[in-house]
Short mmCIF file of C-alpha atoms and ligand atoms in Angstrom, two decimals:
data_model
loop_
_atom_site.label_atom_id
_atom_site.label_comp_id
_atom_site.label_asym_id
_atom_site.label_seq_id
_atom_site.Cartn_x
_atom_site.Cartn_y
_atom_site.Cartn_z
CA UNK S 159 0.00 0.00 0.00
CA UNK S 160 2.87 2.35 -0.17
CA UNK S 161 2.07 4.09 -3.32
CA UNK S 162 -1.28 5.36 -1.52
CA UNK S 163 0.30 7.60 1.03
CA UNK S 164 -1.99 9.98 2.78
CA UNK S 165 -5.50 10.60 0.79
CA UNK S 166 -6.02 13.82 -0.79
CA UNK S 167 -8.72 15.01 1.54
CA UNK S 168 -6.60 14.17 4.97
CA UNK S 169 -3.75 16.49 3.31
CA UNK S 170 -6.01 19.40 2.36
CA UNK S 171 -7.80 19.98 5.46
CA UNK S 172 -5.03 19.84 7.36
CA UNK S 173 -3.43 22.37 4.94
CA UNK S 174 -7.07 24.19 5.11
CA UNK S 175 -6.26 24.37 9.69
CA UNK S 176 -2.41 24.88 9.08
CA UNK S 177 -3.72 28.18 6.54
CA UNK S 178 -6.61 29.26 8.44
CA UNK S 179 -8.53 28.94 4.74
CA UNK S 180 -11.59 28.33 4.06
CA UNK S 181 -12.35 24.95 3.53
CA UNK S 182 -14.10 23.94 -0.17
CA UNK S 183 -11.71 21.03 -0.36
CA UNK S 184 -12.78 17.88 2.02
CA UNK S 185 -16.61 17.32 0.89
CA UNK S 186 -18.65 17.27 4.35
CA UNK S 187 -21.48 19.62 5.58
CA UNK S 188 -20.85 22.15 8.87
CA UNK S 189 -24.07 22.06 9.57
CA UNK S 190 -26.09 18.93 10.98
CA UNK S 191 -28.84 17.05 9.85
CA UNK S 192 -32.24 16.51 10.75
CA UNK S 193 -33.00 17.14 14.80
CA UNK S 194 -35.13 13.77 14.94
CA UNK S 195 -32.20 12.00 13.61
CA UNK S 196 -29.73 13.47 16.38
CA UNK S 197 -32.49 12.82 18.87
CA UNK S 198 -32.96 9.09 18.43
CA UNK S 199 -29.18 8.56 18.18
CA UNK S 200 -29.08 9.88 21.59
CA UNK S 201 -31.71 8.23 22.45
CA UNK S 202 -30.26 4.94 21.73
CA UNK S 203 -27.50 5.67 23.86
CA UNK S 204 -29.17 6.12 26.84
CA UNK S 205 -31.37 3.16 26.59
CA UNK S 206 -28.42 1.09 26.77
CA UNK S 207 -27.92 0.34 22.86
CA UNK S 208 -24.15 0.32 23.44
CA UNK S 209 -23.18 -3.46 22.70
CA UNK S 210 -22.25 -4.82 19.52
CA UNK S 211 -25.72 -5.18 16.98
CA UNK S 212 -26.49 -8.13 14.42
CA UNK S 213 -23.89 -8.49 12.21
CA UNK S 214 -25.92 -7.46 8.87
CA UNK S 215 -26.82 -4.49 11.28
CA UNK S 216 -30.03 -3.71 13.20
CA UNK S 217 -33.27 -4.65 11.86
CA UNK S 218 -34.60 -1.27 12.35
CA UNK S 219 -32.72 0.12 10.01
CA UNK S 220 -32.53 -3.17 7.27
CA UNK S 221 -36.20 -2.45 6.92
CA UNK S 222 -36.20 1.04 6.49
CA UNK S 223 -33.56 1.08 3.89
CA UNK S 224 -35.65 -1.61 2.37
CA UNK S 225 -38.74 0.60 2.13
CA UNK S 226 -36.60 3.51 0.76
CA UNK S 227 -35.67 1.40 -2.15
CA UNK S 228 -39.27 0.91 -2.75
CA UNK S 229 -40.42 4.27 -2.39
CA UNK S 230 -38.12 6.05 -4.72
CA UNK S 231 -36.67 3.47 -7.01
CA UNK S 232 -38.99 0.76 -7.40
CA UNK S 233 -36.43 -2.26 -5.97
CA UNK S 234 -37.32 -4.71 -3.86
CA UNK S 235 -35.39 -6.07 -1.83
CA UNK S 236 -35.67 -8.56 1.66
CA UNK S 237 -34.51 -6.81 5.23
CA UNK S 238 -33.50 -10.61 5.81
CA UNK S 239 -30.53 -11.54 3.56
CA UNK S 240 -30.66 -9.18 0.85
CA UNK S 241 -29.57 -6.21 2.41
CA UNK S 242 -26.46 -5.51 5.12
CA UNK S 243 -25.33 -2.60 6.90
CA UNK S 244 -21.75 -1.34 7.05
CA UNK S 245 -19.52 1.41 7.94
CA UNK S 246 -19.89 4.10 5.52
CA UNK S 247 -19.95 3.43 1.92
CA UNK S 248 -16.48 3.13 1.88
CA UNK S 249 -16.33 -0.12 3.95
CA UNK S 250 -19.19 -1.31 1.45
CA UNK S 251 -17.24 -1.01 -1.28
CA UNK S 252 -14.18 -2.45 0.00
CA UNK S 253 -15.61 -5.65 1.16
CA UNK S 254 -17.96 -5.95 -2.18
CA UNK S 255 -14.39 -5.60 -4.68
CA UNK S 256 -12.78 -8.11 -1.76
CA UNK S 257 -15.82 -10.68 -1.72
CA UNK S 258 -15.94 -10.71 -5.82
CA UNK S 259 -12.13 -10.26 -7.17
CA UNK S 260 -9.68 -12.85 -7.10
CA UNK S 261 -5.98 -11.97 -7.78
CA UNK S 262 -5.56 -10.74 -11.02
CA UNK S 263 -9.45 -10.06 -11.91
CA UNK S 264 -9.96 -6.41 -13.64
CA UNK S 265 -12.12 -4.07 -12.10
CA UNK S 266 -14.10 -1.62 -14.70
CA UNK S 267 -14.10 1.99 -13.70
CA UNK S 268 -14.47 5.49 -14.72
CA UNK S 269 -11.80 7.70 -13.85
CA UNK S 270 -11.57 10.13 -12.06
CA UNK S 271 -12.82 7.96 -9.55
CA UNK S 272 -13.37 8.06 -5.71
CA UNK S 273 -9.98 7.80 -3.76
CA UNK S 274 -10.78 4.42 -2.30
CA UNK S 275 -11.78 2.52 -5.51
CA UNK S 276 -7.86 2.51 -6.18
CA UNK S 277 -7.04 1.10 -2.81
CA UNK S 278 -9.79 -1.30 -2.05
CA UNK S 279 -9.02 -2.72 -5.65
CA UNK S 280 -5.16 -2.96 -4.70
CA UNK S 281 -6.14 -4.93 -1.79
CA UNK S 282 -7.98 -7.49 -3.45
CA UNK S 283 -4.99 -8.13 -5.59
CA UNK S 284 -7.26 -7.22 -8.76
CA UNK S 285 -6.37 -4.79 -11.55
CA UNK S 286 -8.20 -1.46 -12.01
CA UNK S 287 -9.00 -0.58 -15.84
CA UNK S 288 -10.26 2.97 -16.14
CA UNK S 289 -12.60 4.55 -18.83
CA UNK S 290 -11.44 8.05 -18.35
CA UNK S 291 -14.67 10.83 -18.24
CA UNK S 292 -13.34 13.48 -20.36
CA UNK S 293 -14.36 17.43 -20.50
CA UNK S 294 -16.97 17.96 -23.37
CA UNK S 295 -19.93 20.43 -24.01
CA UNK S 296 -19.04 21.91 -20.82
CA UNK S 297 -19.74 18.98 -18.77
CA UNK S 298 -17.99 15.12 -19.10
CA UNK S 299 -18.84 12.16 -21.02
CA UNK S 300 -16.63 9.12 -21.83
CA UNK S 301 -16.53 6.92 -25.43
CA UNK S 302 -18.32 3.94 -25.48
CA UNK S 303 -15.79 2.30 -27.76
CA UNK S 304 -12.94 3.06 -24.97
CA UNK S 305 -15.86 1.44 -22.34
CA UNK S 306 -15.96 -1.30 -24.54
CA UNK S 307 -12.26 -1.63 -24.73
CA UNK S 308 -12.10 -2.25 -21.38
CA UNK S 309 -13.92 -5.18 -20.80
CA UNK S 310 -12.50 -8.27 -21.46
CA UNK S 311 -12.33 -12.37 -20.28
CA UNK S 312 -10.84 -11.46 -16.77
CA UNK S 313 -13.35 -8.70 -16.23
CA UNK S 314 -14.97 -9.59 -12.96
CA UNK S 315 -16.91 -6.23 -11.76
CA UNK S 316 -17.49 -2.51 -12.57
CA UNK S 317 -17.81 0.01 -10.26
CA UNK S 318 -20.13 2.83 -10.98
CA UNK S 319 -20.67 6.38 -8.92
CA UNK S 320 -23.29 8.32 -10.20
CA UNK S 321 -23.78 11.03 -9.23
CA UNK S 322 -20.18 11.05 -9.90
CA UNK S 323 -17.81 12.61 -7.78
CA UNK S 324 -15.79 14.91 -7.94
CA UNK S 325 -17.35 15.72 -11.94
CA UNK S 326 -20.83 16.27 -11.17
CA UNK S 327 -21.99 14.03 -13.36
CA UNK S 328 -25.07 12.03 -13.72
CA UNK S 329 -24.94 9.06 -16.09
CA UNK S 330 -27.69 9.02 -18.34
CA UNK S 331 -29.91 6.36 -18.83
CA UNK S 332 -28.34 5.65 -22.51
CA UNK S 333 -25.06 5.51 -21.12
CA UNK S 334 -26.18 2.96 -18.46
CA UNK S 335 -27.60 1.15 -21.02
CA UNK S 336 -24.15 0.48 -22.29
CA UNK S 337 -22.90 -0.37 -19.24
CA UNK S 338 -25.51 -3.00 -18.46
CA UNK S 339 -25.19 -4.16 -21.54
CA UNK S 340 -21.51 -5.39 -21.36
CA UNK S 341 -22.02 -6.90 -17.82
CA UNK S 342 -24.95 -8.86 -19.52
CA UNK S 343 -22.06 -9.77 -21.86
CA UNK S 344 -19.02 -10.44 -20.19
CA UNK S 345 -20.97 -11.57 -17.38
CA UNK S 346 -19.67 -9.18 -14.74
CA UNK S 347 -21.51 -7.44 -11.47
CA UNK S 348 -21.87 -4.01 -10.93
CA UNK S 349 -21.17 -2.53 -8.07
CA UNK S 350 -22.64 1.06 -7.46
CA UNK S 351 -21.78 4.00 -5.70
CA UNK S 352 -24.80 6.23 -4.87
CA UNK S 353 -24.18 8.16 -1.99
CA UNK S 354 -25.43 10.75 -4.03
CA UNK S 355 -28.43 9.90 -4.88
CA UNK S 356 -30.71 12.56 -3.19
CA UNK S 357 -28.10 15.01 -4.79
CA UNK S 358 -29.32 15.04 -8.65
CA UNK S 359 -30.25 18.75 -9.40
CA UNK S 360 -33.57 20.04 -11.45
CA UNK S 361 -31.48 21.22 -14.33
CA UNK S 362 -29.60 17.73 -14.77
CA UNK S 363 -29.87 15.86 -18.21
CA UNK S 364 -31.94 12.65 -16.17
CA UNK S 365 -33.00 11.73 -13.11
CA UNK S 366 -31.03 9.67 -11.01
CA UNK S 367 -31.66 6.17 -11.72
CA UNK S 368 -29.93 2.83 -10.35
CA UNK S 369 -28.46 0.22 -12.84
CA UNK S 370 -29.89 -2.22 -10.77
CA UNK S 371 -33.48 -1.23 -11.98
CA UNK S 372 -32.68 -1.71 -15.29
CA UNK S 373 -33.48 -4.75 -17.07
CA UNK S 374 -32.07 -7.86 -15.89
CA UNK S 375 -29.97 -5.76 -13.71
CA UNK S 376 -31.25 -6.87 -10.19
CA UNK S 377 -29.20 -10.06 -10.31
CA UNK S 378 -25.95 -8.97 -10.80
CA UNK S 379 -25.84 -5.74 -9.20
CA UNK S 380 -24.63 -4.83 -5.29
CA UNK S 381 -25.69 -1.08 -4.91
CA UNK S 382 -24.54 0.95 -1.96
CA UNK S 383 -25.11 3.95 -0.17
CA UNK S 384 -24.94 5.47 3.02
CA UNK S 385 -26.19 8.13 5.26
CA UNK S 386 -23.78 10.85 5.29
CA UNK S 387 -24.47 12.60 2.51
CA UNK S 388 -28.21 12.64 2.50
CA UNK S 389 -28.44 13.62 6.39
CA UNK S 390 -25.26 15.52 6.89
CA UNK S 391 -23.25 13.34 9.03
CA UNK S 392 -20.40 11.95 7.41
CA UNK S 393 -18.42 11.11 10.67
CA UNK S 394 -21.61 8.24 11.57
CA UNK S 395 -20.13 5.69 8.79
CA UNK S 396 -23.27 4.07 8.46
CA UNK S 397 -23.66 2.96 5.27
CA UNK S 398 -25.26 -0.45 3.13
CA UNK S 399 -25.25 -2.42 0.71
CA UNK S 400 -28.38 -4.37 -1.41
CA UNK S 401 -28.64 -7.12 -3.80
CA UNK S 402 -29.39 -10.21 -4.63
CA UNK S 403 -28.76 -13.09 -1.60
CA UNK S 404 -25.61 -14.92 -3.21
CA UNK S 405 -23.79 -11.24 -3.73
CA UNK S 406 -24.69 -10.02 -0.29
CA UNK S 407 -23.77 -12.88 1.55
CA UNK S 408 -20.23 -13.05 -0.05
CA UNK S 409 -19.76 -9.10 1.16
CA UNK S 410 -21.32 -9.90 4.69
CA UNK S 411 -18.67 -12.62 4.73
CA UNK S 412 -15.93 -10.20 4.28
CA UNK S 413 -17.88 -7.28 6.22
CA UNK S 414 -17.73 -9.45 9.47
CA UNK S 415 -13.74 -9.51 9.56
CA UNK S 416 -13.15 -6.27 8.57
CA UNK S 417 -15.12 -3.94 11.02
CA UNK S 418 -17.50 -7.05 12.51
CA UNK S 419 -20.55 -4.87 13.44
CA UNK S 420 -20.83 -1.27 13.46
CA UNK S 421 -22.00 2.08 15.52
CA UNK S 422 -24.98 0.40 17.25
CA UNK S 423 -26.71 3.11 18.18
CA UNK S 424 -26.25 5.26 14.89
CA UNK S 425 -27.98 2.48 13.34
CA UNK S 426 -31.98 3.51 14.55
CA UNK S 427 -31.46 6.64 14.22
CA UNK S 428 -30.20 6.24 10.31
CA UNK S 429 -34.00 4.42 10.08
CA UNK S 430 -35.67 7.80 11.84
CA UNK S 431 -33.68 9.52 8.95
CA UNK S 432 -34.91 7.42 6.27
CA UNK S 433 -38.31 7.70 6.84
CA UNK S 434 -38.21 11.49 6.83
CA UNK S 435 -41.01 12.77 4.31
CA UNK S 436 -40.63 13.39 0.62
CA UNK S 437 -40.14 17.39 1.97
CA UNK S 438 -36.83 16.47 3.58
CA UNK S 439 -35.41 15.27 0.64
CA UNK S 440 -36.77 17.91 -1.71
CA UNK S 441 -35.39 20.85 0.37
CA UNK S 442 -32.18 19.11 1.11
CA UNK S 443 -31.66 19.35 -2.82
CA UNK S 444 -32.83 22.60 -3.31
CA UNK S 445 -30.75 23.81 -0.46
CA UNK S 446 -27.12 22.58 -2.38
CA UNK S 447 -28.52 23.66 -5.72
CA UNK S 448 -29.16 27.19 -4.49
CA UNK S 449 -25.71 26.62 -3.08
CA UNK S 450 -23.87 25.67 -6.03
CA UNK S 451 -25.32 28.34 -8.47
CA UNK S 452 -23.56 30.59 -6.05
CA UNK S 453 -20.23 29.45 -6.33
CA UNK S 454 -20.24 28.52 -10.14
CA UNK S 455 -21.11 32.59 -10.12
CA UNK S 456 -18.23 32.91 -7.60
CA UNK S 457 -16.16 31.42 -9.47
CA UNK S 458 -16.77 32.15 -12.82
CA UNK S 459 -16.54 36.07 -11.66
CA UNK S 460 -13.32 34.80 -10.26
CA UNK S 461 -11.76 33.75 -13.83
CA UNK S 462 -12.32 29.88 -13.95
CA UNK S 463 -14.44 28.44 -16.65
CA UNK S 464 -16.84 26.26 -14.69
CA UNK S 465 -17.92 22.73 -15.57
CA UNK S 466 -21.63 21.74 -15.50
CA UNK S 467 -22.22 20.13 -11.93
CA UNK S 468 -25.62 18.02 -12.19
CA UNK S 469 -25.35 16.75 -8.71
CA UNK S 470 -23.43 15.60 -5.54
CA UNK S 471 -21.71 18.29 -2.87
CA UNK S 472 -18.91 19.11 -6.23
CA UNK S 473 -18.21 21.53 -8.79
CA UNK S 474 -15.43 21.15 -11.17
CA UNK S 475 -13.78 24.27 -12.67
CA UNK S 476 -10.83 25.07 -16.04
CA UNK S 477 -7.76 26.73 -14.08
CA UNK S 478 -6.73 27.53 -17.31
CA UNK S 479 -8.16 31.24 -18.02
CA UNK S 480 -6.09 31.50 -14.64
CA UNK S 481 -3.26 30.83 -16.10
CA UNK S 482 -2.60 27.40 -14.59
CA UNK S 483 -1.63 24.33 -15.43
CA UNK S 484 -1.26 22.29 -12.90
CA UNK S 485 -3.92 21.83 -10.22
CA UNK S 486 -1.37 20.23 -7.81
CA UNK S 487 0.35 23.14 -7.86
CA UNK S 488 -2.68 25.47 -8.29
CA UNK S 489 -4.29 24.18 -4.73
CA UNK S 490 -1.02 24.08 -2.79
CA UNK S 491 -0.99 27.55 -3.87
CA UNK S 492 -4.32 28.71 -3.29
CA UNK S 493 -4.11 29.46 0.93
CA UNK S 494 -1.53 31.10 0.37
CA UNK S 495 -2.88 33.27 -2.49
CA UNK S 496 -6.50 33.99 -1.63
CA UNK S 497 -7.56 31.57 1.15
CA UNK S 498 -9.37 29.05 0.19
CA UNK S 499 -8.49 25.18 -0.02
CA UNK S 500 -9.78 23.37 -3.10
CA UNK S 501 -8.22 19.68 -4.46
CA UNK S 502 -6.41 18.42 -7.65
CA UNK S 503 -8.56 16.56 -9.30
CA UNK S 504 -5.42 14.84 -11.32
CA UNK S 505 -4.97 12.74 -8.26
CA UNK S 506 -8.47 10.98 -9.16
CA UNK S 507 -7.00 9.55 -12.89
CA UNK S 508 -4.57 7.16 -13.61
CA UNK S 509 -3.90 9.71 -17.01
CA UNK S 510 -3.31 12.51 -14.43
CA UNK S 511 -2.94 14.44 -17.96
CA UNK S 512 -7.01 14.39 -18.38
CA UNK S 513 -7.77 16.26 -15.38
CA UNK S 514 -4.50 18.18 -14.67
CA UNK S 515 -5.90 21.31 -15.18
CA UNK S 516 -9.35 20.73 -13.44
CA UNK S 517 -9.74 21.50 -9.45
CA UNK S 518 -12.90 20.89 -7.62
CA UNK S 519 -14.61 22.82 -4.54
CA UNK S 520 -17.06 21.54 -2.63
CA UNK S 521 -20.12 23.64 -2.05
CA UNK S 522 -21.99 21.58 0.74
CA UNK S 523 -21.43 24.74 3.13
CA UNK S 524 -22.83 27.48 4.87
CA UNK S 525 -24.37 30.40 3.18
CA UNK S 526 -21.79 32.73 4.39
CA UNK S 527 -18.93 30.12 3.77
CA UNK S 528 -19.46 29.87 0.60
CA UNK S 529 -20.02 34.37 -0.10
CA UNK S 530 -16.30 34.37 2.31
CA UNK S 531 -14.79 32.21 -0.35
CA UNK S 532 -15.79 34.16 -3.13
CA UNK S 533 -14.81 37.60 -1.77
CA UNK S 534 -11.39 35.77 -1.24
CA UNK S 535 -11.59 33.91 -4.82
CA UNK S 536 -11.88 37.63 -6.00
CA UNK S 537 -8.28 38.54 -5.22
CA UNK S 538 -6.79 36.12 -7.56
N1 PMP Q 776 -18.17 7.32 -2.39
C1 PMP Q 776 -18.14 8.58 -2.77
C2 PMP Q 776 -18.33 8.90 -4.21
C3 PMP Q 776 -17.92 9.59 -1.84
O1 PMP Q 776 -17.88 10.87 -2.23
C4 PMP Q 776 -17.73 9.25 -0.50
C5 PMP Q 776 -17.47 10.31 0.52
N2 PMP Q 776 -18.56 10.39 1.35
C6 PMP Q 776 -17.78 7.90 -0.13
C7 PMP Q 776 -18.00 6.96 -1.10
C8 PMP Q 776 -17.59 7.46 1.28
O2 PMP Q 776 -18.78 7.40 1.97
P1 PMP Q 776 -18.82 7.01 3.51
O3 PMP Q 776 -18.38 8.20 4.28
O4 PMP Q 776 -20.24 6.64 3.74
O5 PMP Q 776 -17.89 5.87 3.71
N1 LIG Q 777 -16.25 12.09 0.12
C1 LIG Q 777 -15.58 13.28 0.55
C2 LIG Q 777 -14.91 13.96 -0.64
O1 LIG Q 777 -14.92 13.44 -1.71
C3 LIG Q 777 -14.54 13.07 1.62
C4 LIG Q 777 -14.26 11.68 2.05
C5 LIG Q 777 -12.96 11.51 2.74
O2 LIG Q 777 -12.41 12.45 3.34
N2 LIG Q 777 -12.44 10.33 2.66
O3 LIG Q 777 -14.36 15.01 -0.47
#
């Protein structure tokens, strides 16, 4: 693991407290989510929910994730056996590539991709092959015949995010299409990254919609999420996972030697979340899209040609017009020039060349975070 040093995010917060700047790198919310949520947690704590829970987590909160895949994307799937809980996303994905790659399996992804996709792949002793999302028509798209490319006899699984971070991006349902279609082919599973998927914004291309619901789908898909995006509490690491039995048995089997069980008492108060009303989840998307208008005007007025963000926390932006080229550089520079921590989004891509000249900011921040930012942005 020695190529991995420190992730990105670790490095530029720390730079962010070293600086005194304001924050847009590290994506998580300074502000908490909803007050039932907080409540129950507590709750549970003081009615002595403090010992390890069930293994695939409480049931509580199994059947409340199960109803939330009904409710807004049509999947069903059984509390008992078909869906697990886990410690963030992150955890989900690592013990999904570890349960389904052998040594020397390739791993389908889109790059830039998540920091731990890399190093959750390297641990299973399986081979990442990238489809690199490239800037077009002002947002990103990728070529199907370099998707197509990279499938092949030893492909075992593709990893998806959508809503993509750090691009923005939504995948369309065309483009998922394609991607269904060659794990029909070269029999692979998909695993799916949607801790986003509350964040798709009224002006995106298509709604968000999971692979898994697409034909045929269901049966070879492990989707994931968790619960700090959508309810602002990223330092919980309660996440899951759902699919079909055989899949989520073989994570569950790798789940319970990695963390065992996890945060007992987060776990009902994740289910209190979940069953918030249709309101919640409306406002809590109109509440970032408000937010990122503001920056992209931020930082457009600032000089950097903005990228179209659809959804998630991120907005991508050209440090070009700026006069830079490389957004390594660019960010380490940034504190010291204006303020304000952003990250490299070149450290996402195994071509660091696509994205060298791309940094993104988070914008999942208070109102006046995000105006001191821009007044700083200004001075550059
Ligand atoms: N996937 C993506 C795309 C993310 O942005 C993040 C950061 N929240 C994670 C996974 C990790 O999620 P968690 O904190 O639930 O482990
Ligand atoms: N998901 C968040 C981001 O992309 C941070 C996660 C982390 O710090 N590992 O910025």
């Amino acid at each position: 693991m020695r190529p991995f040093g420190t992730t990105i995010f670790a490095e530029m917060s720390a730079l962010a407290a070293r600086t005194g700047a304001v924050n847009l790198g590290q994506g998580f919310p300074d502000t908490d989510g909803p007050t039932a949520m907080l409540d129950a947690a507590a709750a549970a704590i003081h009615s002595g929910r403090n010992q390890y829970p069930p293994g695939p987590g409480v049931p509580e909160l199994r059947a409340a994730v199960s109803a939330h895949q009904k409710a807004f994307w049509g999947l069903d799937y059984d509390p008992d056996g078909e869906i697990i809980v886990t410690a963030g996303a992150t955890e989900a994905i690592a013990a999904s590539i570890l349960a389904l790659c052998e040594a020397g399996d390739e791993v389908v992804c889109f790059e830039p991709y998540y920091d731990s996709y890399a190093a959750s792949i390297a641990l299973a002793g399986a081979v990442r092959r990238p489809v690199t999302l490239r800037a077009h028509d002002g947002g990103y798209g990728f070529d199907p015949a370099e998707l197509r490319a990279a499938f092949g006899p030893r492909t075992r699984l593709v990893l998806l995010n959508s809503p993509h971070n750090p691009t923005g991006k939504v995948f369309t349902p065309n483009e998922l299409g394609q991607i269904a279609a060659l794990c029909e082919e070269f029999d692979a599973v998909a695993v799916t990254d949607e801790v986003y998927e509350h964040l798709v914004f009224t002006d995106a291309d298509a709604p968000h919609v999971p692979i898994a619901s697409l034909p045929g789908m269901r049966a070879r898909t492990l989707q994931i999420s968790s619960a700090g995006k959508t309810f602002s509490c990223t330092g919980w690491k309660i996440g899951w996972i759902c699919g079909p039995r055989d899949l989520v048995s073989a994570a569950l089997r790798v789940k319970q030697f990695l963390t065992f069980v996890n945060a007992g008492p987060l776990q009902p108060a994740v289910a209190v979340a979940l069953d918030s009303p249709p309101s919640y989840y409306e406002q809590f998307r109109d509440g970032l899209q408000r937010k990122r208008d503001r920056l992209c005007e931020g930082l457009t007025a600032a000089g950097f040609a903005v990228l179209r963000s659809e959804g998630t926390y991120f907005v991508t932006a050209d440090i070009t017009p700026l006069g830079g080229t490389d957004g390594v550089d660019f960010c380490l520079a940034l504190p010291e020039r204006c303020g304000v921590v952003a990250v490299p989004t070149q450290v996402f891509y195994d071509d660091a060349s696509a994205g060298r000249h791309i940094v993104r900011f988070a914008f999942c921040k208070r109102d006046e975070v995000i105006e001191e930012a821009i007044t700083r942005l200004r001075r550059l």
